[in-house]
Amino acid sequence: MAAVVSWYGPLIDLSAAAGHVGGFVQFLVSVRRVLPHQEQNAATGRTYHRIILEVGDDTRSSFSVSLWSNNTSSTIVAGDVLLLQNIKIVEFRNGLEGRASQMSAVQILMNSKDLVQPEGIDEFIINCKVGNATRSKLRRVSEWIVHTKRTCAENHQQVMSKNWKERMKNDTTDFLSISELLPQSKPCNLNIYASIGKIVLMGSLSLELKGQSSVIEKHSLSGHNDIVRDFITTGCKLCGLPLYQKNLHGDSTYPIDCPDNPKYLHVIGQIYKPFMIYVQDQTGQVPVLVKNKVAEALFSNISADDVSECYKSRHCMLVGTCESGH
């Protein structure tokens, strides 16, 4: 497409980013994923909050853009269509990414809900207060989004894994997509229909969100295969909190009272340690905290006590075999 030059830089396709390294440009893109991120200044020790967006357009399906966290960027969710202005193209880890500066601007032209009904998109684009070149790009990106969603839906119907439970047609109105879930700011009960992407142990989480490993990745890479120690511990069977849980300072965070018992007493036993599962659908991904009771349901109603007893008996058998072998 022809570049339209303004104070914000030329409006370019993502596929043309390599020709603008070191320069400032405009992008009109669809948000695929939103990842919060923290960086620490080595000189001052101050922590800066940034938001990493995985975006795409009709010329390139994936590209990373880093924004400063502010009132506008904090409201961005997967599925939004953005006009990013004054974004600098930089080389990063043998690739390219866009980085916001103090002069950058972000406009949310369309949110994920505007694209739910394709019939109303044309009217929305016509009434959008942007220039002709931007409107033309907005139309192409919108058509690309609709086409991509339709293709994903068709492929999902054609290639249905045997381990997946297909949603009943009459239940579709009872479930939200993840992009509709993210804007919810008040505590409430909602239903979503999504698949589990990976399980992340709480012990591997860090403030910088670095080094997150799924259970499979951890046990494949480290050679440590005692998965029971990672999942089972002593704690309260009702509230699901570990008995020996500590904070970063080494102090115990175990509450005196159990919030799930009318008598405020903990019921001590073997429990599943709290862990995170990342669930995803076509619109995005979100982490979900899983505690003991939910973990039991997730693991085919097998209790932590049963897992622990099975592990102990098997461990004793292995020890006995080794001793007899010597």
XYZ file of C-alpha atoms in Angstrom:
326
model
C 0.000 0.000 0.000
C 1.110 3.579 -0.531
C 2.525 5.214 2.587
C 0.581 8.199 3.923
C 2.988 10.589 5.625
C 1.865 12.634 8.625
C 3.378 13.957 11.831
C 2.936 10.454 13.208
C 5.018 8.856 10.460
C 3.846 6.828 7.467
C 0.928 4.427 7.789
C 2.419 1.105 6.721
C 1.545 -2.572 6.529
C 3.185 -4.866 9.074
C 4.887 -6.690 6.220
C 6.764 -3.475 5.378
C 8.240 -3.006 8.868
C 11.699 -4.212 7.798
C 12.030 -1.182 5.543
C 11.533 1.259 8.430
C 13.991 0.045 11.089
C 14.950 2.973 13.315
C 12.068 5.103 12.057
C 8.637 6.014 13.411
C 5.519 4.665 11.708
C 1.797 4.109 12.110
C 0.129 0.698 12.271
C -3.535 -0.235 11.981
C -3.729 -3.701 13.474
C -5.842 -6.269 15.278
C -4.783 -7.368 18.770
C -4.236 -11.107 19.123
C -2.804 -11.270 22.653
C -2.095 -8.857 25.514
C 0.790 -9.663 27.862
C 1.604 -7.493 30.908
C 5.325 -7.032 31.457
C 7.642 -5.368 33.963
C 11.104 -3.948 33.402
C 13.568 -2.681 35.975
C 15.977 0.177 35.348
C 19.415 -1.070 36.390
C 20.613 2.446 37.260
C 17.664 3.685 39.343
C 16.087 0.404 40.427
C 12.649 1.714 39.448
C 10.149 -0.707 37.958
C 8.371 0.262 34.752
C 5.172 -1.356 33.581
C 4.784 -2.099 29.902
C 2.257 -4.007 27.843
C 3.362 -6.343 25.080
C 0.838 -6.720 22.271
C 0.870 -9.472 19.700
C -0.851 -7.887 16.721
C -1.608 -8.751 13.112
C -3.029 -7.288 9.932
C -3.952 -8.457 6.445
C -0.269 -8.654 5.435
C 1.325 -10.268 8.489
C -0.398 -12.375 11.126
C 1.980 -11.797 14.044
C 4.078 -8.845 15.194
C 5.032 -7.581 18.672
C 4.481 -4.026 19.876
C 5.570 -2.738 23.293
C 3.498 0.038 24.921
C 3.819 1.973 28.153
C 1.079 1.107 30.608
C -1.477 3.931 30.864
C -5.225 4.480 30.982
C -5.690 3.661 27.299
C -3.328 0.712 26.961
C -4.673 -0.914 30.130
C -8.115 -1.228 28.503
C -6.856 -3.029 25.380
C -8.058 -6.615 25.011
C -7.651 -9.311 22.390
C -9.850 -8.566 19.389
C -9.524 -4.773 19.501
C -8.499 -2.922 16.343
C -5.915 -0.219 17.062
C -4.359 2.715 15.287
C -0.829 2.937 16.700
C 0.976 6.183 15.910
C 4.618 7.163 16.317
C 5.780 3.605 16.913
C 9.509 3.047 16.477
C 10.647 -0.070 14.605
C 13.624 -1.687 16.342
C 15.621 -4.878 15.999
C 15.134 -7.243 18.924
C 16.385 -10.829 19.379
C 17.064 -11.442 15.698
C 13.675 -10.021 14.791
C 11.708 -6.791 14.683
C 9.253 -5.199 17.075
C 7.501 -1.885 17.545
C 8.164 0.256 20.614
C 6.169 3.173 21.913
C 7.831 6.428 22.931
C 6.606 9.493 24.797
C 5.294 10.836 21.482
C 3.321 7.698 20.644
C -0.460 7.617 20.515
C -2.940 4.738 20.667
C -6.517 4.834 19.383
C -8.965 1.968 19.792
C -10.911 2.219 16.528
C -12.997 -0.911 17.058
C -13.359 -3.184 20.047
C -13.909 -6.912 19.957
C -17.687 -6.527 20.356
C -17.927 -4.396 17.188
C -16.730 -7.379 15.152
C -19.204 -9.904 16.547
C -21.824 -8.962 13.927
C -20.093 -8.628 10.520
C -23.233 -7.052 9.038
C -22.685 -3.780 10.905
C -18.984 -3.370 10.138
C -19.459 -1.481 6.852
C -21.601 1.194 8.469
C -19.152 1.505 11.353
C -16.205 2.002 8.968
C -18.074 4.633 6.932
C -18.844 6.643 10.078
C -15.340 6.279 11.520
C -13.657 9.705 11.717
C -10.371 8.888 10.003
C -8.699 9.729 6.712
C -9.367 7.848 3.490
C -6.131 5.837 3.609
C -6.753 4.862 7.231
C -10.368 3.953 6.434
C -9.204 1.782 3.535
C -6.733 -0.009 5.794
C -9.410 -0.412 8.476
C -11.682 -2.088 5.947
C -8.975 -4.534 4.862
C -8.057 -5.416 8.451
C -11.728 -5.910 9.358
C -12.275 -8.194 6.367
C -9.139 -10.128 7.310
C -10.391 -10.586 10.893
C -13.810 -11.822 9.759
C -12.253 -14.168 7.199
C -9.776 -15.528 9.770
C -12.519 -16.165 12.330
C -14.655 -17.927 9.739
C -11.733 -20.098 8.623
C -10.844 -21.004 12.222
C -14.456 -21.944 12.933
C -14.633 -24.138 9.829
C -11.335 -25.850 10.636
C -12.458 -26.394 14.216
C -15.551 -28.206 12.985
C -13.600 -30.302 10.479
C -10.725 -31.283 12.785
C -12.329 -31.984 16.152
C -10.010 -33.809 18.539
C -11.486 -36.947 20.101
C -10.534 -35.690 23.557
C -12.522 -32.478 23.175
C -16.155 -32.235 24.158
C -18.071 -30.448 21.444
C -20.299 -27.685 22.715
C -24.008 -28.162 22.179
C -25.539 -25.623 19.805
C -28.281 -24.621 22.220
C -25.710 -23.785 24.907
C -23.753 -21.187 22.925
C -25.547 -18.212 24.455
C -24.551 -19.246 27.979
C -20.814 -18.915 27.363
C -18.591 -15.869 26.943
C -15.499 -15.692 24.784
C -12.261 -14.800 26.541
C -12.201 -11.393 24.845
C -15.608 -10.713 26.439
C -14.387 -11.991 29.804
C -11.327 -9.726 30.092
C -13.188 -6.376 30.395
C -15.118 -7.643 33.448
C -13.941 -5.601 36.437
C -16.321 -6.734 39.196
C -16.381 -10.152 40.932
C -19.015 -12.354 39.311
C -19.665 -15.889 38.100
C -19.254 -16.358 34.357
C -19.094 -19.305 31.985
C -16.488 -19.600 29.249
C -15.844 -22.370 26.745
C -12.114 -22.777 26.159
C -9.296 -25.295 25.998
C -6.396 -25.647 28.430
C -3.170 -24.387 26.897
C -0.771 -25.271 29.705
C -0.419 -25.745 33.453
C 2.058 -23.511 35.288
C 3.206 -24.273 38.826
C 2.973 -21.348 41.236
C 6.584 -21.801 42.295
C 7.758 -20.992 38.768
C 5.927 -17.666 38.608
C 7.937 -14.450 39.002
C 7.102 -10.776 38.989
C 8.705 -10.331 35.609
C 6.756 -13.275 34.186
C 10.082 -14.719 33.102
C 10.974 -18.370 33.100
C 7.409 -19.601 33.181
C 7.479 -23.277 32.344
C 4.571 -25.557 31.839
C 4.592 -28.795 33.808
C 5.584 -30.736 30.698
C 8.383 -28.290 29.832
C 9.759 -28.346 33.375
C 9.910 -32.111 33.663
C 11.248 -32.511 30.129
C 14.072 -29.993 30.483
C 15.269 -30.409 34.056
C 15.384 -34.153 34.365
C 13.453 -33.808 37.644
C 10.568 -36.256 37.401
C 9.119 -36.215 40.913
C 5.901 -34.595 39.786
C 4.100 -35.561 43.017
C 6.247 -33.159 45.054
C 5.300 -30.358 42.675
C 1.577 -30.976 42.983
C 0.904 -32.442 46.443
C 1.453 -30.834 49.850
C -0.081 -30.592 53.321
C -2.839 -28.037 53.672
C -6.506 -27.330 54.258
C -8.903 -29.511 52.286
C -11.607 -26.837 52.410
C -9.894 -23.584 51.411
C -7.074 -25.306 49.514
C -4.246 -23.264 51.055
C -0.904 -24.999 51.758
C 0.135 -25.258 55.397
C 3.759 -24.321 54.740
C 3.191 -21.538 52.210
C 5.607 -18.613 52.637
C 6.032 -15.185 51.079
C 9.171 -13.690 49.547
C 10.485 -12.763 53.021
C 10.156 -16.325 54.302
C 7.170 -15.544 56.537
C 4.234 -17.943 56.694
C 1.141 -16.782 54.804
C -1.119 -19.530 56.128
C -4.278 -17.848 57.534
C -5.365 -18.582 61.098
C -9.023 -19.031 60.106
C -10.465 -21.082 57.266
C -12.765 -18.873 55.150
C -14.666 -21.917 53.828
C -15.602 -23.410 57.204
C -18.424 -21.906 59.337
C -16.400 -22.907 62.404
C -13.258 -21.273 60.926
C -11.269 -24.472 61.485
C -8.885 -25.858 58.877
C -9.255 -29.492 57.844
C -5.661 -30.628 57.428
C -4.698 -33.304 54.926
C -2.989 -33.844 51.598
C -4.080 -31.295 48.977
C -3.158 -30.206 45.486
C -0.938 -27.137 45.572
C -2.534 -24.075 43.944
C -1.443 -23.750 40.316
C -2.324 -21.768 37.213
C -3.902 -23.055 34.039
C -3.902 -20.959 30.888
C -7.146 -21.388 28.973
C -7.592 -20.135 25.440
C -10.062 -19.803 22.612
C -9.956 -18.065 19.236
C -10.139 -14.624 20.873
C -7.396 -14.807 23.484
C -5.859 -16.414 26.542
C -6.350 -15.924 30.282
C -4.765 -17.454 33.422
C -7.007 -19.208 35.953
C -6.034 -20.046 39.544
C -6.840 -23.654 40.478
C -7.079 -24.839 44.087
C -7.599 -28.241 45.668
C -11.285 -28.969 44.996
C -11.178 -27.743 41.414
C -7.937 -29.652 40.855
C -9.661 -32.857 41.967
C -12.398 -32.303 39.390
C -9.770 -31.491 36.763
C -7.872 -34.705 37.515
C -10.855 -37.070 37.140
C -11.959 -36.733 40.792
C -8.731 -38.285 42.064
C -8.004 -36.806 45.491
C -4.574 -35.668 46.612
C -4.732 -38.265 49.407
C -5.083 -41.060 46.839
C -2.178 -39.699 44.792
C -0.007 -39.393 47.896
C -0.802 -42.924 49.105
C -0.139 -44.386 45.670
C 3.155 -42.517 45.482
C 4.251 -43.695 48.939
C 3.420 -47.331 48.249
C 5.190 -47.262 44.903
C 8.202 -45.491 46.437
C 8.436 -48.129 49.173
C 8.296 -50.894 46.574
C 11.110 -49.285 44.598
C 13.244 -48.833 47.726
C 12.653 -52.449 48.718
C 13.603 -53.650 45.254
C 16.811 -51.602 45.286
C 17.789 -52.877 48.741
C 17.175 -56.500 47.776
C 19.240 -55.952 44.642
C 22.230 -54.896 46.747
